[in-house]
Amino acid sequence: MGTGDGSYVIHHARKSPNSFFIGIDSNAENLCDNSRKTSIFSEKRGLKNALFVHAGIETLPVELFGFASTLTILLPWGSLLSAVAKPEISLLHKLTELCCKHTTIRIIFGYDHATEQKKIEKLGLPELTAEQLNRLVYQYSLAGLNIRWRMLEQKDIKNIPTTWAKKLAYGKKRQFVEIYSTINNSN
């Protein structure tokens, strides 16, 4: 979810040809190149296990409900970041609708109040303190998610195989947090 240019999806689709990967992003322009490459790869190299969907968290296709055995959100921005960092319970419910029984969820996000203050204020994001992250545990539980969290270092971001992660890992110093959960959904 929030797949950006789709490089993460393609990376994992190549590594795990027996699994199916769906990248969802609200910005269609981001998806164009890798979506086109995926269809070319389907014909030439057999990359038939990746699909890209243009949708935002607010407008997820019902055809994907109950489909995801793993849900990954890496370094979101905009409404998706707002949904996971504040959090917005109704939008977290939308995410859980994507999940099948025993889905693993991994969310990594981060920002810096000193250098991104205007954007953070516009989105109404809280500071990433232990106290706030402990509040997230309760707030996520309202959406049926029992989460754990841990702070990440900038060097941890360097290992995420996405274009955006590479930019953030070598850019301004930010705080990052990883949220993870396994849900037992009734879907």
XYZ file of N, CA and C in Angstrom:
561
model
N 0.856 -1.174 0.000
C 0.000 0.000 0.000
C 0.896 1.229 0.000
N 0.603 2.181 -0.882
C 1.466 3.351 -1.020
C 2.758 2.967 -1.707
N 2.650 2.227 -2.795
C 3.793 1.575 -3.416
C 4.747 2.499 -4.155
N 4.371 3.767 -4.313
C 5.270 4.690 -5.009
C 5.495 4.252 -6.442
N 6.747 4.130 -6.851
C 7.032 3.749 -8.237
C 6.958 2.244 -8.471
N 6.721 1.471 -7.433
C 6.539 0.028 -7.591
C 7.806 -0.803 -7.536
N 8.951 -0.187 -7.276
C 10.202 -0.950 -7.279
C 10.211 -2.036 -6.205
N 9.583 -1.783 -5.068
C 9.504 -2.795 -3.996
C 8.719 -4.024 -4.472
N 7.622 -3.783 -5.151
C 6.791 -4.881 -5.663
C 7.572 -5.704 -6.677
N 8.218 -5.051 -7.610
C 8.992 -5.769 -8.640
C 10.150 -6.527 -8.003
N 10.845 -5.907 -7.064
C 11.952 -6.569 -6.374
C 11.487 -7.896 -5.755
N 10.374 -7.841 -5.025
C 9.890 -9.046 -4.341
C 9.232 -10.038 -5.298
N 8.614 -9.561 -6.346
C 8.025 -10.460 -7.338
C 9.110 -11.282 -8.037
N 10.238 -10.664 -8.294
C 11.365 -11.389 -8.903
C 11.955 -12.409 -7.935
N 12.063 -12.015 -6.654
C 12.643 -12.904 -5.645
C 11.736 -14.085 -5.301
N 10.428 -13.887 -5.390
C 9.466 -14.906 -4.956
C 8.438 -15.163 -6.055
N 8.827 -15.908 -7.090
C 7.930 -16.100 -8.230
C 6.664 -16.906 -7.916
N 6.616 -17.581 -6.791
C 5.434 -18.355 -6.432
C 4.451 -17.575 -5.562
N 4.749 -16.302 -5.316
C 3.838 -15.429 -4.578
C 3.337 -14.354 -5.528
N 2.182 -13.777 -5.197
C 1.591 -12.727 -6.027
C 1.657 -11.412 -5.273
N 2.101 -10.342 -5.928
C 2.305 -9.045 -5.299
C 1.434 -7.995 -5.975
N 0.773 -7.196 -5.148
C -0.060 -6.108 -5.651
C 0.447 -4.812 -5.039
N 0.777 -3.860 -5.882
C 1.180 -2.535 -5.422
C 0.022 -1.574 -5.618
N -0.339 -0.863 -4.559
C -1.460 0.083 -4.608
C -0.925 1.476 -4.298
N -1.277 2.453 -5.145
C -0.865 3.824 -4.893
C -1.913 4.772 -5.461
N -2.078 5.906 -4.800
C -3.076 6.884 -5.241
C -2.575 7.753 -6.393
N -1.286 7.711 -6.678
C -0.712 8.508 -7.752
C -0.434 7.609 -8.957
N -1.297 7.671 -9.949
C -1.167 6.817 -11.132
C 0.140 7.064 -11.879
N 0.579 8.303 -11.884
C 1.813 8.646 -12.587
C 3.006 7.869 -12.031
N 3.049 7.683 -10.699
C 4.128 6.920 -10.075
C 4.174 5.486 -10.587
N 3.019 4.926 -10.880
C 2.923 3.510 -11.228
C 3.179 3.210 -12.699
N 3.098 4.214 -13.558
C 3.118 3.991 -15.010
C 4.304 3.172 -15.511
N 5.516 3.610 -15.206
C 6.697 2.951 -15.777
C 6.797 1.488 -15.363
N 6.720 1.220 -14.058
C 6.872 -0.168 -13.613
C 5.664 -1.027 -13.975
N 4.496 -0.442 -14.068
C 3.324 -1.194 -14.513
C 3.531 -1.640 -15.955
N 4.024 -0.735 -16.784
C 4.314 -1.055 -18.183
C 5.415 -2.112 -18.264
N 6.468 -1.952 -17.463
C 7.562 -2.929 -17.457
C 7.073 -4.304 -17.013
N 6.178 -4.330 -16.046
C 5.661 -5.606 -15.554
C 4.949 -6.357 -16.665
N 4.172 -5.664 -17.490
C 3.479 -6.346 -18.569
C 4.462 -6.806 -19.650
N 5.511 -6.030 -19.880
C 6.557 -6.461 -20.829
C 7.284 -7.676 -20.263
N 7.618 -7.620 -18.950
C 8.292 -8.748 -18.318
C 7.416 -9.996 -18.379
N 6.114 -9.822 -18.317
C 5.215 -10.977 -18.375
C 5.431 -11.745 -19.657
N 5.599 -11.016 -20.752
C 5.790 -11.666 -22.041
C 7.205 -12.222 -22.208
N 8.218 -11.464 -21.778
C 9.601 -11.842 -22.030
C 10.242 -12.666 -20.928
N 9.993 -12.315 -19.676
C 10.708 -12.949 -18.570
C 9.800 -13.675 -17.590
N 8.524 -13.674 -17.826
C 7.625 -14.431 -16.965
C 7.281 -13.780 -15.642
N 7.375 -12.447 -15.523
C 7.009 -11.764 -14.281
C 5.488 -11.558 -14.286
N 4.798 -12.647 -14.037
C 3.332 -12.635 -14.072
C 2.735 -12.549 -12.682
N 3.562 -12.313 -11.695
C 3.100 -12.325 -10.310
C 3.084 -10.935 -9.679
N 2.941 -9.890 -10.506
C 2.872 -8.520 -9.989
C 1.765 -7.762 -10.711
N 1.077 -6.952 -9.932
C -0.022 -6.153 -10.448
C 0.000 -4.803 -9.745
N -0.343 -3.746 -10.469
C -0.408 -2.417 -9.872
C -1.827 -1.892 -9.967
N -2.282 -1.276 -8.862
C -3.640 -0.753 -8.765
C -3.579 0.714 -8.383
N -4.298 1.527 -9.155
C -4.385 2.955 -8.851
C -5.577 3.156 -7.921
N -5.291 3.392 -6.633
C -6.335 3.636 -5.628
C -5.697 4.239 -4.396
N -6.467 5.037 -3.699
C -6.038 5.584 -2.425
C -6.640 4.772 -1.295
N -6.179 5.023 -0.102
C -6.674 4.295 1.062
C -8.184 4.500 1.234
N -8.670 5.652 0.812
C -10.089 5.957 0.963
C -10.957 5.225 -0.057
N -10.352 4.779 -1.158
C -11.123 4.198 -2.270
C -10.590 2.830 -2.703
N -10.297 1.986 -1.760
C -9.745 0.670 -2.089
C -10.788 -0.185 -2.808
N -10.393 -0.900 -3.857
C -11.347 -1.740 -4.586
C -11.828 -2.921 -3.734
N -13.118 -3.133 -3.708
C -13.684 -4.225 -2.908
C -13.188 -5.584 -3.401
N -12.760 -5.657 -4.651
C -12.241 -6.909 -5.202
C -10.987 -7.380 -4.465
N -10.312 -6.477 -3.783
C -9.093 -6.835 -3.047
C -9.354 -7.155 -1.579
N -10.578 -6.972 -1.105
C -10.889 -7.234 0.299
C -10.679 -8.706 0.620
N -9.994 -8.952 1.727
C -9.737 -10.314 2.171
C -8.658 -11.025 1.381
N -7.891 -10.293 0.583
C -6.926 -10.891 -0.336
C -5.500 -10.953 0.211
N -5.108 -9.978 1.025
C -3.699 -9.827 1.417
C -3.314 -10.737 2.580
N -2.271 -11.518 2.380
C -1.704 -12.308 3.480
C -0.578 -11.539 4.160
N -0.053 -10.541 3.467
C 0.934 -9.619 4.012
C 0.565 -8.225 3.514
N 0.594 -7.265 4.415
C 0.310 -5.878 4.042
C 1.501 -5.044 4.490
N 2.115 -4.364 3.535
C 3.303 -3.566 3.819
C 3.057 -2.124 3.390
N 3.355 -1.215 4.295
C 3.293 0.215 3.993
C 4.655 0.787 4.365
N 5.384 1.238 3.355
C 6.737 1.736 3.570
C 6.823 3.214 3.247
N 7.151 3.994 4.246
C 7.474 5.405 4.087
C 6.380 6.184 3.361
N 5.148 6.110 3.867
C 4.042 6.815 3.208
C 4.117 8.322 3.432
N 3.346 9.045 2.628
C 3.181 10.482 2.798
C 1.725 10.803 2.537
N 1.310 11.995 2.825
C -0.052 12.433 2.557
C -1.076 11.709 3.417
N -2.218 11.380 2.821
C -3.326 10.799 3.587
C -2.982 9.434 4.168
N -2.137 8.674 3.491
C -1.750 7.367 4.019
C -0.878 7.529 5.274
N 0.054 8.469 5.254
C 0.862 8.747 6.443
C -0.029 9.211 7.587
N -0.944 10.093 7.284
C -1.876 10.590 8.288
C -2.668 9.435 8.903
N -3.115 8.515 8.053
C -3.914 7.372 8.524
C -3.146 6.496 9.500
N -1.855 6.300 9.281
C -1.090 5.395 10.138
C -0.395 6.091 11.296
N -0.082 7.376 11.171
C 0.680 8.078 12.215
C -0.194 8.751 13.253
N -1.384 9.190 12.885
C -2.231 9.906 13.859
C -2.904 8.975 14.846
N -3.444 7.902 14.599
C -3.947 7.340 13.356
C -5.408 7.744 13.121
N -5.913 7.394 11.942
C -7.312 7.605 11.612
C -7.983 6.233 11.591
N -8.777 5.966 12.607
C -9.336 4.633 12.838
C -10.150 4.140 11.644
N -10.965 4.998 11.046
C -11.791 4.562 9.914
C -10.918 4.107 8.738
N -9.778 4.763 8.537
C -8.881 4.362 7.450
C -8.085 3.110 7.811
N -7.769 2.931 9.095
C -7.136 1.672 9.510
C -8.092 0.507 9.262
N -9.385 0.732 9.495
C -10.381 -0.306 9.184
C -10.353 -0.659 7.700
N -10.177 0.356 6.846
C -10.078 0.108 5.400
C -8.893 -0.812 5.096
N -7.773 -0.574 5.772
C -6.602 -1.430 5.561
C -6.887 -2.863 5.988
N -7.547 -3.032 7.125
C -7.814 -4.395 7.599
C -8.781 -5.126 6.676
N -9.607 -4.386 5.929
C -10.507 -5.036 4.963
C -9.734 -5.739 3.856
N -8.516 -5.286 3.577
C -7.686 -5.930 2.565
C -7.165 -7.293 3.029
N -7.160 -7.518 4.317
C -6.447 -8.649 4.913
C -7.286 -9.914 4.993
N -6.625 -11.033 4.725
C -7.254 -12.330 4.950
C -6.901 -12.778 6.371
N -7.290 -13.983 6.690
C -7.007 -14.510 8.023
C -5.492 -14.620 8.235
N -5.023 -14.230 9.397
C -3.607 -14.317 9.802
C -2.670 -13.474 8.933
N -3.058 -12.266 8.633
C -2.238 -11.359 7.835
C -1.159 -10.711 8.692
N 0.030 -10.626 8.133
C 1.125 -9.913 8.769
C 1.132 -8.497 8.217
N 1.189 -7.524 9.114
C 1.208 -6.118 8.717
C 2.523 -5.498 9.176
N 3.147 -4.742 8.269
C 4.390 -4.028 8.588
C 4.271 -2.613 8.033
N 4.444 -1.649 8.899
C 4.349 -0.242 8.515
C 5.615 0.467 8.997
N 6.262 1.176 8.094
C 7.424 1.988 8.467
C 7.151 3.409 7.993
N 7.244 4.355 8.927
C 7.073 5.749 8.551
C 8.003 6.610 9.384
N 8.217 7.807 8.915
C 9.068 8.720 9.651
C 9.006 10.116 9.086
N 9.395 11.053 9.923
C 9.463 12.457 9.529
C 10.265 13.194 10.586
N 10.585 14.454 10.293
C 11.380 15.254 11.215
C 10.695 16.596 11.438
N 10.321 16.860 12.673
C 9.622 18.103 12.990
C 10.463 19.343 12.721
N 11.758 19.244 12.821
C 12.606 20.423 12.624
C 12.669 20.843 11.156
N 12.776 19.893 10.241
C 12.970 20.239 8.826
C 11.707 20.113 7.978
N 10.686 19.445 8.478
C 9.455 19.249 7.694
C 8.232 19.811 8.416
N 8.452 20.862 9.186
C 7.429 21.386 10.083
C 6.143 21.775 9.353
N 6.232 22.471 8.235
C 5.026 22.928 7.531
C 4.190 21.748 7.036
N 4.842 20.765 6.455
C 4.114 19.587 5.962
C 3.485 18.809 7.117
N 4.213 18.692 8.206
C 3.736 17.957 9.376
C 2.540 18.670 10.000
N 2.632 19.997 10.089
C 1.504 20.768 10.630
C 0.281 20.646 9.736
N 0.493 20.685 8.428
C -0.625 20.556 7.473
C -1.344 19.222 7.653
N -0.582 18.154 7.884
C -1.168 16.825 8.079
C -1.608 16.589 9.524
N -1.178 17.452 10.439
C -1.539 17.294 11.849
C -0.883 16.103 12.515
N 0.375 15.854 12.159
C 1.083 14.678 12.660
C 1.677 14.913 14.046
N 1.618 13.919 14.916
C 2.209 14.043 16.253
C 3.720 13.814 16.208
N 4.400 14.257 17.256
C 5.827 13.941 17.373
C 5.982 12.449 17.616
N 7.084 11.909 17.151
C 7.332 10.471 17.306
C 8.047 10.198 18.626
N 7.320 10.345 19.706
C 7.866 10.070 21.031
C 7.365 8.704 21.493
N 8.043 8.125 22.468
C 7.613 6.837 23.025
C 6.199 6.949 23.581
N 5.897 8.061 24.215
C 4.557 8.264 24.771
C 3.490 8.234 23.669
N 3.752 8.942 22.564
C 2.797 8.960 21.455
C 2.678 7.578 20.811
N 3.793 6.893 20.642
C 3.754 5.568 20.022
C 3.037 4.561 20.911
N 3.154 4.710 22.220
C 2.384 3.849 23.127
C 0.887 4.145 23.024
N 0.526 5.407 22.748
C -0.885 5.747 22.505
C -1.388 5.071 21.235
N -0.496 4.947 20.244
C -0.877 4.279 18.996
C -1.309 2.840 19.246
N -0.681 2.187 20.204
C -1.036 0.798 20.515
C -2.528 0.711 20.836
N -2.999 1.607 21.692
C -4.430 1.629 22.034
C -5.279 2.023 20.829
N -4.872 3.074 20.113
C -5.665 3.555 18.989
C -5.779 2.503 17.885
N -4.701 1.793 17.605
C -4.753 0.727 16.599
C -5.663 -0.408 17.069
N -5.698 -0.653 18.366
C -6.563 -1.726 18.872
C -8.033 -1.434 18.582
N -8.398 -0.166 18.460
C -9.770 0.206 18.118
C -10.136 -0.236 16.700
N -9.124 -0.473 15.884
C -9.333 -0.972 14.523
C -9.076 -2.477 14.450
N -8.909 -3.114 15.604
C -8.691 -4.555 15.634
C -7.257 -4.988 15.422
N -6.314 -4.071 15.555
C -4.904 -4.374 15.336
C -4.138 -4.309 16.650
N -3.541 -5.416 17.024
C -2.665 -5.465 18.198
C -1.243 -5.285 17.705
N -0.716 -4.076 17.894
C 0.583 -3.745 17.296
C 1.698 -3.735 18.323
N 2.892 -3.866 17.784
C 4.128 -3.597 18.513
C 4.859 -2.556 17.671
N 5.726 -1.793 18.306
C 6.477 -0.803 17.557
C 7.917 -0.782 18.028
N 8.779 -0.254 17.175
C 10.172 -0.020 17.542
C 10.703 1.124 16.692
N 11.616 1.847 17.261
C 12.264 2.934 16.526
C 13.328 2.334 15.618
N 13.496 2.920 14.458
C 14.521 2.499 13.518
C 15.544 3.608 13.359
N 16.723 3.205 12.974
C 17.775 4.174 12.687
C 17.797 4.437 11.186
N 18.377 5.534 10.825
C 18.457 5.902 9.411
C 19.123 4.788 8.593
N 20.102 4.105 9.180
C 20.792 3.031 8.449
C 19.852 1.877 8.124
N 18.807 1.661 8.949
C 17.836 0.599 8.667
C 17.042 0.896 7.395
N 16.830 2.150 7.104
C 16.064 2.561 5.936
C 16.841 2.261 4.654
N 18.166 2.292 4.727
C 19.006 2.010 3.561
C 18.779 0.610 3.007
N 18.312 -0.310 3.843
C 18.125 -1.704 3.418
C 16.770 -1.970 2.789
N 15.897 -0.983 2.744
C 14.581 -1.169 2.139
C 14.717 -0.955 0.627
N 14.331 -1.939 -0.183
C 14.555 -1.848 -1.633
C 13.508 -0.992 -2.356
N 13.488 0.316 -2.053
C 12.611 1.236 -2.777
C 13.395 2.483 -3.149
N 12.946 3.148 -4.176
C 13.566 4.391 -4.612
C 13.435 5.455 -3.524
N 12.255 5.562 -2.923
C 12.000 6.569 -1.893
C 12.862 6.324 -0.652
N 13.024 5.061 -0.269
C 13.855 4.742 0.897
C 15.294 5.204 0.680
N 15.790 5.015 -0.511
C 17.171 5.443 -0.800
C 17.308 6.952 -0.648
N 16.302 7.697 -1.097
C 16.363 9.158 -0.955
C 16.313 9.563 0.509
N 15.441 8.937 1.283
C 15.308 9.293 2.696
C 16.501 8.833 3.528
N 17.061 7.702 3.175
C 18.171 7.149 3.953
C 19.418 8.021 3.887
N 19.583 8.729 2.780
C 20.775 9.550 2.624
C 20.466 11.041 2.700
N 19.223 11.368 3.039
C 18.824 12.768 3.123
C 18.917 13.289 4.539
N 18.030 14.220 4.856
C 17.977 14.821 6.183
C 17.713 13.758 7.237
N 18.229 13.995 8.417
C 18.021 13.053 9.517
C 16.562 13.098 9.950
N 15.920 11.939 9.990
C 14.535 11.816 10.414
C 14.436 10.715 11.447
N 13.331 10.752 12.181
C 13.008 9.636 13.064
C 12.118 8.682 12.275
N 12.333 7.394 12.454
C 11.508 6.389 11.796
C 10.998 5.411 12.834
N 9.807 4.906 12.585
C 9.217 3.907 13.466
C 8.696 2.762 12.603
N 8.808 1.567 13.141
C 8.227 0.390 12.495
C 7.106 -0.127 13.389
N 5.963 -0.351 12.781
C 4.812 -0.937 13.465
C 4.573 -2.292 12.819
N 4.360 -3.290 13.634
C 4.085 -4.606 13.065
C 3.021 -5.304 13.887
N 2.302 -6.174 13.196
C 1.177 -6.872 13.808
C 0.832 -8.091 12.965
N 0.262 -9.064 13.589
C -0.383 -10.156 12.884
C -1.836 -10.115 13.323
N -2.726 -10.061 12.351
C -4.130 -9.989 12.713
C -4.807 -11.318 12.419
N -5.811 -11.591 13.186
C -6.635 -12.768 12.957
C -7.985 -12.272 12.494
N -8.066 -11.984 11.207
C -9.269 -11.407 10.615
C -10.281 -12.500 10.340
N -11.537 -12.160 10.379
C -12.585 -13.139 10.125
C -12.890 -13.318 8.652
N -12.178 -12.594 7.765
C -12.432 -12.705 6.318
C -12.089 -14.085 5.804
